[in-house]
Short mmCIF file of C-alpha atoms in Angstrom, two decimals:
data_model
loop_
_atom_site.label_atom_id
_atom_site.label_comp_id
_atom_site.label_asym_id
_atom_site.label_seq_id
_atom_site.Cartn_x
_atom_site.Cartn_y
_atom_site.Cartn_z
CA MET A 1 0.00 0.00 0.00
CA ASP A 2 1.33 3.44 -0.91
CA LYS A 3 2.18 5.91 1.80
CA PRO A 4 -0.60 8.52 2.21
CA LYS A 5 0.10 11.92 0.75
CA ALA A 6 -1.76 15.22 0.53
CA THR A 7 -2.50 16.66 -2.89
CA PHE A 8 -0.67 19.72 -4.14
CA ILE A 9 -3.81 21.88 -3.86
CA SER A 10 -4.23 20.89 -0.21
CA GLN A 11 -0.59 21.54 0.63
CA ILE A 12 -0.75 25.00 -0.95
CA GLN A 13 -3.91 25.94 0.97
CA ALA A 14 -2.87 24.49 4.35
CA PRO A 15 -0.66 27.38 5.56
CA ILE A 16 -3.44 29.86 4.77
CA GLN A 17 -6.02 27.67 6.52
CA CYS A 18 -3.66 27.38 9.51
CA LEU A 19 -3.30 31.14 9.70
CA LEU A 20 -7.04 31.86 9.37
CA ARG A 21 -8.41 28.90 11.40
CA PRO A 22 -12.10 29.62 10.79
CA GLY A 23 -13.12 26.31 12.35
CA VAL A 24 -12.16 27.54 15.81
CA TRP A 25 -13.52 31.08 15.79
CA LEU A 26 -16.72 30.30 17.73
CA PRO A 27 -16.17 28.76 21.19
CA GLY A 28 -19.38 26.69 21.29
CA ILE A 29 -18.81 25.27 17.83
CA ARG A 30 -15.05 24.87 18.30
CA SER A 31 -15.57 22.36 21.11
CA LEU A 32 -17.35 20.00 18.68
CA HIS A 33 -14.14 19.39 16.74
CA SER A 34 -11.20 20.16 19.00
CA HIS A 35 -9.43 18.82 22.05
CA GLN A 36 -7.21 20.64 24.55
CA GLU A 37 -5.27 19.32 27.49
CA LYS A 38 -2.10 19.91 29.50
CA TRP A 39 0.72 17.48 30.08
CA LYS A 40 3.13 17.49 32.98
CA PHE A 41 6.49 15.81 32.42
CA ASN A 42 9.01 14.65 35.03
CA SER A 43 11.87 16.35 33.17
CA ASP A 44 12.53 20.11 33.23
CA SER A 45 14.22 19.88 29.83
CA VAL A 46 12.01 21.27 27.08
CA LYS A 47 14.33 19.68 24.50
CA ASP A 48 14.04 16.20 26.06
CA ASN A 49 10.26 16.51 26.36
CA LEU A 50 9.93 17.74 22.77
CA ASP A 51 12.18 14.92 21.53
CA SER A 52 10.03 12.38 23.36
CA VAL A 53 6.90 13.73 21.69
CA LEU A 54 8.59 13.77 18.26
CA ARG A 55 9.56 10.10 18.66
CA ALA A 56 5.98 9.31 19.68
CA VAL A 57 4.57 11.17 16.66
CA ALA A 58 6.94 9.23 14.38
CA ASP A 59 5.73 5.95 15.92
CA VAL A 60 2.07 6.98 15.55
CA VAL A 61 2.62 7.93 11.90
CA LYS A 62 4.24 4.54 11.17
CA ALA A 63 1.37 2.67 12.82
CA ASP A 64 -1.43 4.84 11.39
CA ARG A 65 -3.81 2.86 9.20
CA SER A 66 -6.38 5.64 8.72
CA ARG A 67 -4.72 6.81 5.47
CA SER A 68 -4.20 10.24 7.03
CA TYR A 69 -1.12 12.16 6.00
CA TRP A 70 0.90 13.61 8.90
CA ASP A 71 3.18 16.54 8.07
CA ILE A 72 5.40 17.99 10.81
CA GLN A 73 5.40 21.70 10.06
CA THR A 74 7.20 23.44 12.90
CA VAL A 75 9.67 22.29 15.51
CA ALA A 76 11.21 25.35 17.13
CA ARG A 77 11.88 26.77 20.59
CA GLY A 78 9.60 24.43 22.47
CA PHE A 79 6.79 24.44 19.90
CA LEU A 80 5.53 21.65 17.67
CA ARG A 81 2.91 21.97 14.92
CA VAL A 82 1.69 19.01 12.89
CA PHE A 83 -0.71 19.16 9.95
CA VAL A 84 -2.83 16.02 9.66
CA TYR A 85 -4.69 15.67 6.37
CA THR A 86 -7.54 13.17 6.56
CA ARG A 87 -8.32 10.85 3.65
CA ALA A 88 -10.80 13.45 2.36
CA GLU A 89 -8.11 16.12 2.97
CA TRP A 90 -9.71 18.03 5.78
CA LEU A 91 -6.91 19.74 7.66
CA ASP A 92 -6.56 19.00 11.36
CA ILE A 93 -3.81 20.74 13.28
CA ILE A 94 -1.97 19.57 16.39
CA GLU A 95 -0.06 22.22 18.34
CA ILE A 96 2.04 21.51 21.41
CA LYS A 97 3.70 24.33 23.34
CA PHE A 98 6.34 23.31 25.89
CA ILE A 99 7.02 25.45 28.97
CA GLY A 100 9.41 23.83 31.45
CA LYS A 101 7.81 20.63 32.73
CA THR A 102 4.44 21.33 31.12
CA ALA A 103 3.02 21.23 27.62
CA GLU A 104 -0.18 22.80 26.34
CA VAL A 105 -1.73 20.53 23.73
CA TRP A 106 -4.39 21.55 21.22
CA SER A 107 -5.69 19.45 18.36
CA PHE A 108 -8.44 20.89 16.16
CA SER A 109 -10.19 20.72 12.82
CA SER A 110 -9.41 23.93 10.98
CA GLY A 111 -12.42 24.39 8.71
CA PHE A 112 -15.70 23.06 7.34
CA LEU A 113 -14.57 22.22 3.80
CA PRO A 114 -11.71 19.88 2.91
CA LEU A 115 -8.69 21.48 1.25
CA ILE A 116 -9.02 19.26 -1.83
CA ILE A 117 -11.62 21.84 -2.94
CA PRO A 118 -9.98 24.79 -4.73
CA PHE A 119 -10.11 27.97 -2.63
CA ALA A 120 -11.48 26.03 0.38
CA CYS A 121 -9.17 28.00 2.68
CA LEU A 122 -11.06 31.15 1.66
CA LEU A 123 -14.51 29.56 1.34
CA ASN A 124 -14.21 28.29 4.92
CA VAL A 125 -14.14 31.88 6.20
CA PRO A 126 -17.83 32.69 5.54
CA LEU A 127 -18.73 29.13 6.63
CA PHE A 128 -17.11 29.52 10.08
CA TRP A 129 -20.49 29.40 11.81
CA ILE A 130 -21.47 25.93 10.54
CA PRO A 131 -21.18 23.31 13.29
CA PHE A 132 -19.47 20.04 12.43
CA LEU A 133 -18.13 17.07 14.37
CA ASP A 134 -14.75 15.38 14.29
CA ASN A 135 -16.22 12.23 15.89
CA GLY A 136 -13.53 12.42 18.57
CA LEU A 137 -10.68 12.12 16.07
CA ASN A 138 -8.62 14.98 17.51
CA LYS A 139 -8.78 13.51 21.01
CA HIS A 140 -8.03 10.06 19.61
CA ARG A 141 -4.84 11.34 17.94
CA ILE A 142 -3.64 12.93 21.18
CA ASN A 143 -4.36 9.68 23.05
CA LYS A 144 -2.28 7.78 20.48
CA ILE A 145 0.64 10.18 20.88
CA VAL A 146 0.55 9.88 24.68
CA SER A 147 0.38 6.08 24.45
CA ALA A 148 3.42 6.02 22.16
CA MET A 149 5.56 8.27 24.37
CA ASP A 150 8.57 6.75 26.09
CA VAL A 151 8.07 8.92 29.18
CA ALA A 152 5.10 9.21 31.51
CA VAL A 153 2.99 12.36 31.54
CA GLN A 154 0.25 13.54 33.85
CA ARG A 155 -2.72 14.72 31.81
CA SER A 156 -5.21 17.39 32.75
#
């Protein structure tokens, strides 16, 4: 089976969609397709904690059978951003911000329309008010990352 990949049109639109994030503008609707939590590590080293999460993400990507395409976008100064394109090429974003022993984790669906549709990153702006579900997928991805980590974390 071929490795999943996002189409060119989706990859071009993803940075714009990430910047605009219309799927998370309304708090009541945002909670239908996002998941936030905090992690507490034993180590004070942001680098060690980030490296542990990166190894876990790599393991999750290898084991993923959902045909989603995971694209690590940013790894810098205690911050990790991963674009996850679903099979239909909706863009979900995972962001993890490390501060000492803690990490703030946010996984969310970025918009109503999948990025396979031309100009979806702009069309999603006037559609920001439409509620949609992720069927727990964002939380499920975070659970998979935590399960794959080689260090223990306290979740809250």
